[in-house]
Short mmCIF file of C-alpha atoms and ligand atoms in Angstrom, two decimals:
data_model
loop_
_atom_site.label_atom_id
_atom_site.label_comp_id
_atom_site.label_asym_id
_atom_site.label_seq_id
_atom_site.Cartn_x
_atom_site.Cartn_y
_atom_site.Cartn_z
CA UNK P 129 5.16 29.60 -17.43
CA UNK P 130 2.93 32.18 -15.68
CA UNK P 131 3.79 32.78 -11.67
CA UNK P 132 0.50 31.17 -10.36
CA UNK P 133 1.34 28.42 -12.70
CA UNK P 134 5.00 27.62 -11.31
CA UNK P 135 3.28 28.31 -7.69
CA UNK P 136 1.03 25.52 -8.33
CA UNK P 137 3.90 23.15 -9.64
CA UNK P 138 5.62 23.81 -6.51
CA UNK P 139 3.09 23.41 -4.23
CA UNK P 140 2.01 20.61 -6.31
CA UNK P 141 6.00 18.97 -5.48
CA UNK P 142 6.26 19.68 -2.10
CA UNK P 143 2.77 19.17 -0.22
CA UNK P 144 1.44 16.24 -1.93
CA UNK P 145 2.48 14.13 0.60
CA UNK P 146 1.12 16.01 3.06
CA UNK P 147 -2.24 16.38 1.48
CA UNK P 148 -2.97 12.87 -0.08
CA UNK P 149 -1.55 11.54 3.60
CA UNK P 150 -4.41 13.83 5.17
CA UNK P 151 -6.83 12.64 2.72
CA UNK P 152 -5.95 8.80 3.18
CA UNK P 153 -5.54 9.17 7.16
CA UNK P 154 -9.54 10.08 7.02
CA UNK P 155 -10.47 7.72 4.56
CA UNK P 156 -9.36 5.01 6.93
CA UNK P 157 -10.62 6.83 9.90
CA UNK P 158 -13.95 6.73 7.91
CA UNK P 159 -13.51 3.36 6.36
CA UNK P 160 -13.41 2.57 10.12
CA UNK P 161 -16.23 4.01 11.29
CA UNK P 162 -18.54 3.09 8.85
CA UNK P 163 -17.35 -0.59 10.10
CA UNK P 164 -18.11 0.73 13.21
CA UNK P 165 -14.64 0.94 14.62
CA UNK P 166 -12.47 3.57 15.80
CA UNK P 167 -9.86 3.56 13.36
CA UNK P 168 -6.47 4.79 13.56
CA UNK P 169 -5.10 8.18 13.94
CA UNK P 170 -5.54 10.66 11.26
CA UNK P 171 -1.90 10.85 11.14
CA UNK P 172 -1.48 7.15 10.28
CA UNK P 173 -0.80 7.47 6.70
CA UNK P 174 2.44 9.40 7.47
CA UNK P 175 3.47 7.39 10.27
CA UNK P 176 3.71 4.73 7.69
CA UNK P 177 5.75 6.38 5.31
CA UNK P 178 7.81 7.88 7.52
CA UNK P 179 8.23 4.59 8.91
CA UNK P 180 9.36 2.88 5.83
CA UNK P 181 11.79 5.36 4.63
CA UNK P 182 13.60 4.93 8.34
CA UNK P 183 14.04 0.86 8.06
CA UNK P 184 17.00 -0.69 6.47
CA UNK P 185 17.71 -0.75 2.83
CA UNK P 186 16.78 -4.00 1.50
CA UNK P 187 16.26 -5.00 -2.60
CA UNK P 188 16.66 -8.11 -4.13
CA UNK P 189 18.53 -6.96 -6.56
CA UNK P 190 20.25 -3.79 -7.74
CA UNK P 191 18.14 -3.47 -11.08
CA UNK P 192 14.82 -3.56 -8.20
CA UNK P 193 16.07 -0.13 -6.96
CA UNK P 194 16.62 1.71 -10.33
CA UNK P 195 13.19 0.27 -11.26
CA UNK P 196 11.18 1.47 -8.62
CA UNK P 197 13.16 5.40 -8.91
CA UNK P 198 11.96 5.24 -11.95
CA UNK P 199 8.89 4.85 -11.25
CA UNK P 200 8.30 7.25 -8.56
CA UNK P 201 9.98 9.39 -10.48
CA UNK P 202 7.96 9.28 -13.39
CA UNK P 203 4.71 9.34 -11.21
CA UNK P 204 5.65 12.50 -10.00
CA UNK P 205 6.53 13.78 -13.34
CA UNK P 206 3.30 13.21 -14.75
CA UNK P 207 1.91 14.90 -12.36
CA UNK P 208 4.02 17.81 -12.74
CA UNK P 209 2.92 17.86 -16.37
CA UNK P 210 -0.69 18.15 -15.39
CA UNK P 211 -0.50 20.73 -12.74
CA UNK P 212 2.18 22.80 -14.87
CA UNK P 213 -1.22 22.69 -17.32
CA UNK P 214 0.74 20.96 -19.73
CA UNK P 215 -0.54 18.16 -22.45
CA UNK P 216 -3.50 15.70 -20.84
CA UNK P 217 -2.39 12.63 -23.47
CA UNK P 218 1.09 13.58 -22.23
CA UNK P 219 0.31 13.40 -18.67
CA UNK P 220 -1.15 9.47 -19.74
CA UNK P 221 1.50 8.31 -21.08
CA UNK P 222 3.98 9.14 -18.50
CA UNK P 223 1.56 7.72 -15.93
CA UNK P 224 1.53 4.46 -18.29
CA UNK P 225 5.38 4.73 -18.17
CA UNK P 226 5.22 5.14 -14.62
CA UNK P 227 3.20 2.17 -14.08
CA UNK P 228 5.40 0.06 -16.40
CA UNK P 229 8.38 0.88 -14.01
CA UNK P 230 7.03 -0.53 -10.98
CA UNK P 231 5.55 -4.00 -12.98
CA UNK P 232 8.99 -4.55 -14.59
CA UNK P 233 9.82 -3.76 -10.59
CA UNK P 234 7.72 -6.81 -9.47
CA UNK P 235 9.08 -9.09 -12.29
CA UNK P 236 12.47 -8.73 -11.76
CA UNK P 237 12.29 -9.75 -7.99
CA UNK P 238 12.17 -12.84 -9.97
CA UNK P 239 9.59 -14.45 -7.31
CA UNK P 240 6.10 -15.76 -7.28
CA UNK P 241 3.70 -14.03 -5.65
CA UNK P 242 5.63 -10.77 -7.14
CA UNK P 243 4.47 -11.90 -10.47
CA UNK P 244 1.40 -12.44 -9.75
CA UNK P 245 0.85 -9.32 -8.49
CA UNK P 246 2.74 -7.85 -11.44
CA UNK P 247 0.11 -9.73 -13.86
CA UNK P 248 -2.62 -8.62 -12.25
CA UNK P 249 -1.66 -5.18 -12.56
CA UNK P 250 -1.01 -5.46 -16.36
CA UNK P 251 -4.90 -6.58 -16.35
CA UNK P 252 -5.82 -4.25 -14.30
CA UNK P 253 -4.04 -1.81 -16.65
CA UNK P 254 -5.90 -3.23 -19.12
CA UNK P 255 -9.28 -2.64 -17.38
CA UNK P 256 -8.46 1.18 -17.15
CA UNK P 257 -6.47 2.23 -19.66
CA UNK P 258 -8.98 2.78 -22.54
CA UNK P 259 -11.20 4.76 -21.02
CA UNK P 260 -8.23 7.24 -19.42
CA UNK P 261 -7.29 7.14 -23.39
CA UNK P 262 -10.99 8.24 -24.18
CA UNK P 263 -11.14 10.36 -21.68
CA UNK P 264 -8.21 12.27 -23.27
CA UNK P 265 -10.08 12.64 -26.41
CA UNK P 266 -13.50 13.53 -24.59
CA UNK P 267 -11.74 16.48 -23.26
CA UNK P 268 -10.14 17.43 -27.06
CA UNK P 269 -13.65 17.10 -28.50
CA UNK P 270 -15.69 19.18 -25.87
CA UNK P 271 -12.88 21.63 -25.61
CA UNK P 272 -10.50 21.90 -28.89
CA UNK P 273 -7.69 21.41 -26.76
CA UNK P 274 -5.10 18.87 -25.50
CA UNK P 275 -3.79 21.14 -22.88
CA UNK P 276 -4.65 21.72 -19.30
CA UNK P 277 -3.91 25.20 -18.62
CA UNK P 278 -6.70 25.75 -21.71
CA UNK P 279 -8.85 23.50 -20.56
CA UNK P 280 -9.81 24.84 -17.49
CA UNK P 281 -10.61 28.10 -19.54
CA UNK P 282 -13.94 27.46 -20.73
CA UNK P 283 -17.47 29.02 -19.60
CA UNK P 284 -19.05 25.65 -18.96
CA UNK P 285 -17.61 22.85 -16.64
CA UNK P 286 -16.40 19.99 -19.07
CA UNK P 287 -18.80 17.40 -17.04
CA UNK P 288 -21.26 19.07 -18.60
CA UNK P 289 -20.29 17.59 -22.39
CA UNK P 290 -18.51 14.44 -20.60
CA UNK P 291 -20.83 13.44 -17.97
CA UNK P 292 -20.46 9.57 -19.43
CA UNK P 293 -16.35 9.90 -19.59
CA UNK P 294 -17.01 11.33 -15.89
CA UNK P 295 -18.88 7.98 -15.27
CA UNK P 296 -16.19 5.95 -16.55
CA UNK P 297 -13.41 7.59 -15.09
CA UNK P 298 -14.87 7.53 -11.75
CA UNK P 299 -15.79 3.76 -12.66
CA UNK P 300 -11.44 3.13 -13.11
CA UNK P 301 -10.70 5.77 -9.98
CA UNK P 302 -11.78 3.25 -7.83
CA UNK P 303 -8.92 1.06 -9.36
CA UNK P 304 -6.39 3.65 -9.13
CA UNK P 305 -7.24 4.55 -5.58
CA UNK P 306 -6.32 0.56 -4.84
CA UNK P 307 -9.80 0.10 -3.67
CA UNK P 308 -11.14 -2.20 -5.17
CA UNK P 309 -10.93 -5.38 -6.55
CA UNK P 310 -9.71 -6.42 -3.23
CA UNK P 311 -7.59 -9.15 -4.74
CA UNK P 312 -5.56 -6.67 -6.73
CA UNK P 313 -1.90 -6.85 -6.31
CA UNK P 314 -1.64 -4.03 -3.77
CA UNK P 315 -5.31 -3.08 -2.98
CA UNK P 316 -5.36 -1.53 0.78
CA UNK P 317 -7.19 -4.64 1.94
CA UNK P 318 -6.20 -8.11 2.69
CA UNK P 319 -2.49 -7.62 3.08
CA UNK P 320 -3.14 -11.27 3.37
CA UNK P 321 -3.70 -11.34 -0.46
CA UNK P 322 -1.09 -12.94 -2.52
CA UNK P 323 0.92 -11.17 0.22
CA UNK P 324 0.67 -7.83 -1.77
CA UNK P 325 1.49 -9.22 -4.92
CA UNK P 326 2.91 -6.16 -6.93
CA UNK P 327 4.97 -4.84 -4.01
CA UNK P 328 5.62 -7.91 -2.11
CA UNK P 329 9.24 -8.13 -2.79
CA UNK P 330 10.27 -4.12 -2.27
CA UNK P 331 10.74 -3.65 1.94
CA UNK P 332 11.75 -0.15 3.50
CA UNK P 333 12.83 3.18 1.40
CA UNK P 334 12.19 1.25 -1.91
CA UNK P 335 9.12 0.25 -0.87
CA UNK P 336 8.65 3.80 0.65
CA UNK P 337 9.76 5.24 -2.71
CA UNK P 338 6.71 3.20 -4.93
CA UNK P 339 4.05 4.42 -1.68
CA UNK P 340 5.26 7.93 -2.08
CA UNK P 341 4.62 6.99 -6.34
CA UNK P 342 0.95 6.20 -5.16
CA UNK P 343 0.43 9.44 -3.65
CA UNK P 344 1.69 12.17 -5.99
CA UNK P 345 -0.16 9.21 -8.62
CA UNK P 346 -3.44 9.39 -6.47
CA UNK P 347 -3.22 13.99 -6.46
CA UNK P 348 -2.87 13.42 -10.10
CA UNK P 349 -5.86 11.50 -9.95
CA UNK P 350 -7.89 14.00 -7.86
CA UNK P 351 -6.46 17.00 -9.98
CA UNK P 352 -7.90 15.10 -13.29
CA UNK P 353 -11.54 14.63 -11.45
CA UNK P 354 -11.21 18.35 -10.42
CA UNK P 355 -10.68 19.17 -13.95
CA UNK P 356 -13.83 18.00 -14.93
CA UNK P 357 -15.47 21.12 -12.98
CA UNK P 358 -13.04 23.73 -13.20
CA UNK P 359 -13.90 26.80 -15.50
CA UNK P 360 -12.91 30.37 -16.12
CA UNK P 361 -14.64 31.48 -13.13
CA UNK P 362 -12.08 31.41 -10.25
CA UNK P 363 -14.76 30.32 -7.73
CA UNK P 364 -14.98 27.78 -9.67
CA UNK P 365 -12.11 26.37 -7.62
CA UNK P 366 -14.03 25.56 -4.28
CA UNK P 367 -16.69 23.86 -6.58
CA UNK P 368 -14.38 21.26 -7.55
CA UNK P 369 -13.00 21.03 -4.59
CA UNK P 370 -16.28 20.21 -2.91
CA UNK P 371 -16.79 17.64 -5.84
CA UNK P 372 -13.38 16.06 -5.17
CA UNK P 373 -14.33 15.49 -1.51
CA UNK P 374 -17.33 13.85 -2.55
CA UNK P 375 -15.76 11.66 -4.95
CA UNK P 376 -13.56 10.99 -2.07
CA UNK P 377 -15.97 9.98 0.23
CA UNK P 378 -18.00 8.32 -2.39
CA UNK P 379 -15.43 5.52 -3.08
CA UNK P 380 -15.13 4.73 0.95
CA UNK P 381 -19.04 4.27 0.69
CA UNK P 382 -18.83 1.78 -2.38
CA UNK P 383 -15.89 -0.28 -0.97
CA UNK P 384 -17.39 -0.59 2.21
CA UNK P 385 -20.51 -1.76 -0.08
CA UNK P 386 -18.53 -4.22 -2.07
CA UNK P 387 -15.56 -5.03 -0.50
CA UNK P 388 -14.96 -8.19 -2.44
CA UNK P 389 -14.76 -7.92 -5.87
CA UNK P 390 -12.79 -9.67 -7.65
CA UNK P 391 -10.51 -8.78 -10.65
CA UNK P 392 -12.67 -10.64 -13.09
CA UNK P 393 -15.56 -9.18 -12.50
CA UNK P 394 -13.71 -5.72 -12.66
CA UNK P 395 -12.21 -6.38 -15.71
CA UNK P 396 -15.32 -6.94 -17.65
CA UNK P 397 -17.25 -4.17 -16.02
CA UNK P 398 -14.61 -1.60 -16.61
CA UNK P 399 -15.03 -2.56 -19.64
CA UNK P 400 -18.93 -2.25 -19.97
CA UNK P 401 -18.59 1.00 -18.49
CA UNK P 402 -16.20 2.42 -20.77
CA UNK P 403 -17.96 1.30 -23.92
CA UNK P 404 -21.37 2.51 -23.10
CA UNK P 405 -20.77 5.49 -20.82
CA UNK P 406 -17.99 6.71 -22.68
CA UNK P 407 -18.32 5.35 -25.84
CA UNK P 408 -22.39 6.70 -26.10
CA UNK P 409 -20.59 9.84 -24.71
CA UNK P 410 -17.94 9.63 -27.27
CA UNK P 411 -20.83 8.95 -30.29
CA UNK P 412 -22.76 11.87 -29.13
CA UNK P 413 -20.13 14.71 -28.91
CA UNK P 414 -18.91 13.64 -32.28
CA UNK P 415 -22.57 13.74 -33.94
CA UNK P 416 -22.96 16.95 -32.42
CA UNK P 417 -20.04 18.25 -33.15
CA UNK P 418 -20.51 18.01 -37.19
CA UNK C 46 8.30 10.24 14.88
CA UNK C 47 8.80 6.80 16.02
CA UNK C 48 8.45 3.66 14.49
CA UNK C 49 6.42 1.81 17.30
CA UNK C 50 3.77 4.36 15.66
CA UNK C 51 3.10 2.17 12.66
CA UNK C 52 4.09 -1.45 13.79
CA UNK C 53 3.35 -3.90 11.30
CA UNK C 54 3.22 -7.53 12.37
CA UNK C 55 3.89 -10.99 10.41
CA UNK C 56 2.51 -13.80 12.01
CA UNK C 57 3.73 -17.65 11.55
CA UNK C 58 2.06 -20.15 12.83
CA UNK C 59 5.56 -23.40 13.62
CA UNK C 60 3.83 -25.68 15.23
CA UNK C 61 1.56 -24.88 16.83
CA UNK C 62 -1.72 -26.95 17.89
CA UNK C 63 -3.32 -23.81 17.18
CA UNK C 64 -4.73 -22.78 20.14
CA UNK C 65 -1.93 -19.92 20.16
CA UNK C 66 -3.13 -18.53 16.82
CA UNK C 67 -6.68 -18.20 17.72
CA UNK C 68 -5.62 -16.15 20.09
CA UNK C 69 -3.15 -14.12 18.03
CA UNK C 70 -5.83 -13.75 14.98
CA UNK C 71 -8.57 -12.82 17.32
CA UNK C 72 -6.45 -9.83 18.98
CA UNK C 73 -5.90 -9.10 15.44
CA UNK C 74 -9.00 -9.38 14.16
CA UNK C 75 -11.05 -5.98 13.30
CA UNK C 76 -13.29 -7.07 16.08
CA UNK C 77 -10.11 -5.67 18.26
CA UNK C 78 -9.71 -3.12 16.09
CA UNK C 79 -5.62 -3.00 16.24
CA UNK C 80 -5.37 -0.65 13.53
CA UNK C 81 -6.17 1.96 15.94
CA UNK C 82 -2.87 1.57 17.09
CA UNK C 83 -1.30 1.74 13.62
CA UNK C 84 -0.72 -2.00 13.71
CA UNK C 85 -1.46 -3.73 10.34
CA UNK C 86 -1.08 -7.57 9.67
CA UNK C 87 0.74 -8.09 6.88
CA UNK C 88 1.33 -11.23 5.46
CA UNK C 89 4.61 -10.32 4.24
CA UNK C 90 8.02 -10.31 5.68
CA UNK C 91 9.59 -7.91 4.01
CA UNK C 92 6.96 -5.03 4.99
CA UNK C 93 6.29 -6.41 8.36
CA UNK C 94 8.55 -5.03 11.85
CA UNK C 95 7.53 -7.49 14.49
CA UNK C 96 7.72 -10.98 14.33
CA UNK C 97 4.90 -12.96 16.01
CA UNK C 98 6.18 -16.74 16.27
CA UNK C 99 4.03 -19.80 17.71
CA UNK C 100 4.25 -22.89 18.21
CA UNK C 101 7.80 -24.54 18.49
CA UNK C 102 10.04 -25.30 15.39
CA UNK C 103 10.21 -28.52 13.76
CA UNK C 104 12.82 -30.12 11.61
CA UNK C 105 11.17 -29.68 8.44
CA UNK C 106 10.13 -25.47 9.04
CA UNK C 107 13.49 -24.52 10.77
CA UNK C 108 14.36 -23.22 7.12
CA UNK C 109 10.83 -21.33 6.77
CA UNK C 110 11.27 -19.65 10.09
CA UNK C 111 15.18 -18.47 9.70
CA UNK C 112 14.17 -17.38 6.00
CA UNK C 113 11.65 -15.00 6.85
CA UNK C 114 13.65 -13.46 9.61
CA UNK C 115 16.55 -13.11 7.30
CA UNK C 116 13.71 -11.06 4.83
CA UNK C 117 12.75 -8.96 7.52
CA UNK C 118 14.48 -5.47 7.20
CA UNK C 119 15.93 -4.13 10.54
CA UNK C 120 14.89 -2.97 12.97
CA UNK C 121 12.49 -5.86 13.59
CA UNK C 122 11.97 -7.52 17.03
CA UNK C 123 10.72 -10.89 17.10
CA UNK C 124 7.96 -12.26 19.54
CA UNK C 125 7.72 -16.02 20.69
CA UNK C 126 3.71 -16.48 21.84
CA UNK C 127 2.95 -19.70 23.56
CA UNK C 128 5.18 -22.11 25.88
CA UNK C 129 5.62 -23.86 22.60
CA UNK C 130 7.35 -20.97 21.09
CA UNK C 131 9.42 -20.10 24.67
CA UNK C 132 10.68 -23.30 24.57
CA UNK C 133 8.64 -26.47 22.96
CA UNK C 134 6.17 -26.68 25.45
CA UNK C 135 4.35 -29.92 25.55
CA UNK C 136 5.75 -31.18 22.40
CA UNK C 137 9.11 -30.49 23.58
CA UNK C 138 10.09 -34.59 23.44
CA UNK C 139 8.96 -34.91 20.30
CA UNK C 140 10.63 -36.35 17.96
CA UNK C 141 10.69 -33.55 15.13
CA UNK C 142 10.81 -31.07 17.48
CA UNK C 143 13.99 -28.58 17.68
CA UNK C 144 12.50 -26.44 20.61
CA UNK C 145 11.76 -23.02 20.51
CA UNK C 146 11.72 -20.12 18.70
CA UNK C 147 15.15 -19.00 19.83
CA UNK C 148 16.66 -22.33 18.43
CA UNK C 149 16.88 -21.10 15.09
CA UNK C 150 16.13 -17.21 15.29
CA UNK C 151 16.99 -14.74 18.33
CA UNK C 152 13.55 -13.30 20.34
CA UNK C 153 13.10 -10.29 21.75
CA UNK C 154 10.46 -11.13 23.79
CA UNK C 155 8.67 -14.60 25.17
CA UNK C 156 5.32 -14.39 25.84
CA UNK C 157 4.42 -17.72 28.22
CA UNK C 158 0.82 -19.03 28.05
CA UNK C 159 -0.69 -21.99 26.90
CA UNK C 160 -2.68 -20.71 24.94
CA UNK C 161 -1.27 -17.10 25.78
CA UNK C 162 -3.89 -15.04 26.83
CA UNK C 163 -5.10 -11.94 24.46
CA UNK C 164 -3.76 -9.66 27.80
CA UNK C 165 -0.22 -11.02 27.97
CA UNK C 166 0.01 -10.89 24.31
CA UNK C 167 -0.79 -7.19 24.59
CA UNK C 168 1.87 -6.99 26.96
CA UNK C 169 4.06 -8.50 25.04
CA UNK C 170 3.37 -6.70 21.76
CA UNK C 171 3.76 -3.37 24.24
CA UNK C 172 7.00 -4.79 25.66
CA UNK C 173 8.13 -5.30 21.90
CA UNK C 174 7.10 -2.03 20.84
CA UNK C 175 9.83 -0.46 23.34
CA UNK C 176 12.64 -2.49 22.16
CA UNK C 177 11.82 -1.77 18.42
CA UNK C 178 12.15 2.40 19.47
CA UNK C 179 15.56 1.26 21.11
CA UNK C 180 16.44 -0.82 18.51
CA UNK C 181 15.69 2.07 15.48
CA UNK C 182 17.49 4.65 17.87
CA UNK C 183 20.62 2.12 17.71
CA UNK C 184 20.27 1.77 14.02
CA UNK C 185 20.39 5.37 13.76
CA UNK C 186 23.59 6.44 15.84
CA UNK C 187 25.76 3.73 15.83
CA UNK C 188 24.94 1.83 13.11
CA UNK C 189 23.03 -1.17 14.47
CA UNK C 190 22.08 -4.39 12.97
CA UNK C 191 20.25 -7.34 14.08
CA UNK C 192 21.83 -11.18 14.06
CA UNK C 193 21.35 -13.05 10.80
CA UNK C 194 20.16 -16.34 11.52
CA UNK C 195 23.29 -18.36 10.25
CA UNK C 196 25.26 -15.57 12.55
CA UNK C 197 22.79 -16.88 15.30
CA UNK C 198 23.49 -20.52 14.91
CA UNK C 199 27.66 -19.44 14.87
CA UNK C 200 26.67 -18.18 18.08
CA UNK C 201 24.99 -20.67 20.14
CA UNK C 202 27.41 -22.96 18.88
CA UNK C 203 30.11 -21.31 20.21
CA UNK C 204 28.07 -21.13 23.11
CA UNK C 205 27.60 -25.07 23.32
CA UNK C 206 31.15 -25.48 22.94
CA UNK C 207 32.12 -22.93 25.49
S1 SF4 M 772 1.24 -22.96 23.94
FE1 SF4 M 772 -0.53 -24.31 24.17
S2 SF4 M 772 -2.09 -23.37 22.89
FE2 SF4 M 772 -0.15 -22.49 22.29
S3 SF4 M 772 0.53 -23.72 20.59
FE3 SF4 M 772 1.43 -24.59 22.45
S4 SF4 M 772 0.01 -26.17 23.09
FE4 SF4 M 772 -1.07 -24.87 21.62
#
């Protein structure tokens, strides 16, 4: 691995929290606003984990514990993959992994509303994964190449060949960023909601462990957007940064717009997206491409 | 950093007649705007840190009310709202009534009112916010940990008997 590459892992490790926290602590401040409120502290975000990882050490169960390590700890692995510019399909399936962790988590609380939660997330999982999968294979056609670090190499921004995976991964990043629907297990809304569903039975450090999951899970997120606008060109760089901050500020706008959708009605548009953004994307590159 | 920073409260409604949660869901309410302070209601024991009780316990939710204080990971300060929840308040003489909060679960702090007013209940959540920083510096040097409720009950028996 080059030097800027292990720089970029580390960084990667170490301020994620830090950065995702930031980034969360103005989307509520935003969120907030735009409901014309004040809105907490920009720090808020932190507080709250800090917070959880202070409280006593609770689980139902011993099995609960190992579960939810797991998790985090492949969540931050498949990050690590990404950002060491390793394999994109590799970086999916350890996310997948990841996410298995934390429903086999919820199920083994052994309790209602944790399985509810825990099925919603498998549909939910079912509403995103194939287009995260076509994305994948998007990226191999327009670029030859699997891997990150090679991806980023070209003279064009991938968006440019992808713009309808773009559409559809935006279309599921408002599902990983917990946004929306707003009766997913552990959507930022409604705490009321089947009383968090997913994470309803994990309390202090565990349940600290599976937030701190979500946030090197949501720089992942934000690193794959960025790919779609990074090139050879170093400046480059700010570009997708600029795009990541509107993507950012984009979802606050659309779940303040609808803030009650419900899983069905995700389920089937994920789907609609995925099959006509990127599938017509899909046909096209591989027409052109013979 | 401490933990009155992000409080996050769990509120049960005993018996109340319901006057007491209008008030309590209004001050919660985005209207209020609490999350400025960090506070978020949760519906869920096991993430929440302060306790918001009303109305008084009856025979058939004693069980409810000691099992989500049992779920509650320390520190966690609990919060009796209404004279119902002090101590029974007018229902006091009824027949399914056990009394207060504090008959099955300790509190921290009462907040009298009937219903309690949205100013008093600030109070009180203010009041509770101070002994949840004394109760997480406890946990942290010397070990600390709350009552359970069946070590509760040992102890106002022995109390009764004394
Ligand atoms: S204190 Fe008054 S308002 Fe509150 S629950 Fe009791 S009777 Fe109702």
């Amino acid at each position: 691995m080059t030097i800027t590459g292990t720089a970029v892992l580390l960084i990667y490790l170490i301020l994620t929290p830090f950065i995702v926290c930031g980034f969360s602590g103005v989307d509520r401040v935003v969120t907030a606003r735009m409901q014309g409120r004040k809105g907490p502290g920009l720090m808020q975000p932190w507080y709250d984990l800090v917070k959880l990882f202070s409280k006593e050490t609770t689980s139902v169960n011993d099995i609960q514990k190992i579960l939810v390590m797991a998790h985090c700890f492949f969540a931050i692995f498949s990050g690590a993959i990404f950002f060491a510019g390793g394999d994109i399909l590799l970086v999916l399936f350890a996310l997948t992994m990841a996410e298995v962790f934390l429903i086999l988590a919820a199920y083994s609380a052994n309790a209602a509303y944790s399985e509810i939660g825990a099925q919603r997330e498998l549909i939910q999982m079912m509403a995103y994964e194939p287009i995260t999968l076509l994305t994948a294979v998007g990226f191999y056609l327009s670029a030859g190449t699997f891997r990150v670090d090679e991806l980023i190499q070209g003279d064009l921004p991938l968006i440019v060949k992808m713009p309808g995976f773009f559409i559809g991964f935006y279309y599921i990043l408002i599902i990983k960023f917990r946004k929306s629907p707003f009766d997913l297990a552990t959507s930022h809304h409604a705490h009321q909601e089947v009383i968090k569903g997913l994470t309803g039975d994990l309390s202090g450090p565990v349940y600290g462990f599976s937030e701190l999951a979500e946030l090197y899970e949501e720089m992942l997120m934000l690193g794959i957007s960025g790919l779609f606008f990074i090139t050879s060109n170093p400046l480059s760089f700010i570009w997708a940064f600029v795009a990541v901050i509107i993507i950012l500020f984009s979802m606050s706008l659309i779940d303040n717009i609808f803030p009650r959708v419900k899983w069905e009605v995700l389920l089937t548009t994920a789907w609609i997206v995925t099959l006509f953004a990127g599938g017509g994307n899909l046909a096209v590159l591989g027409a052109v491409g013979k | 950093m401490r933990i009155s920073k992000s409080p996050w409260l769990l509120h049960y409604d005993g018996s109340s007649c319901n006057g007491c949660d209008i008030e309590v869901l209004a001050a919660t309410t985005p209207r209020f705007d609490v999350e400025r302070f960090g506070i978020i209601n949760t519906g869920n024991p096991r993430h929440a840190d302060i306790f918001l009780c009303t109305g008084g316990v009856n025979s058939q939710n004693q069980d409810v009310v000691r099992q989500i204080y049992d779920q509650m990971p320390d520190p966690k300060v609990v919060l009796a709202c209404g004279i119902c929840a002090c101590d029974g308040g007018i229902f006091k003489e009824c027949y399914n009534i056990l009394g207060g909060t504090d008959t099955v679960i300790p509190v921290d702090v009462y907040v009298p009112g009937c219903a309690v007013r949205p100013e008093a209940l600030i109070d009180g959540v203010v009041k509770a916010l101070k002994i949840l920083d004394e109760k997480a510096d406890k946990m942290k040097h010397g070990g600390y940990r709350s009552l359970t409720s069946a070590e509760y009950a040992e102890k106002l028996k022995e109390g009764e008997n004394a």
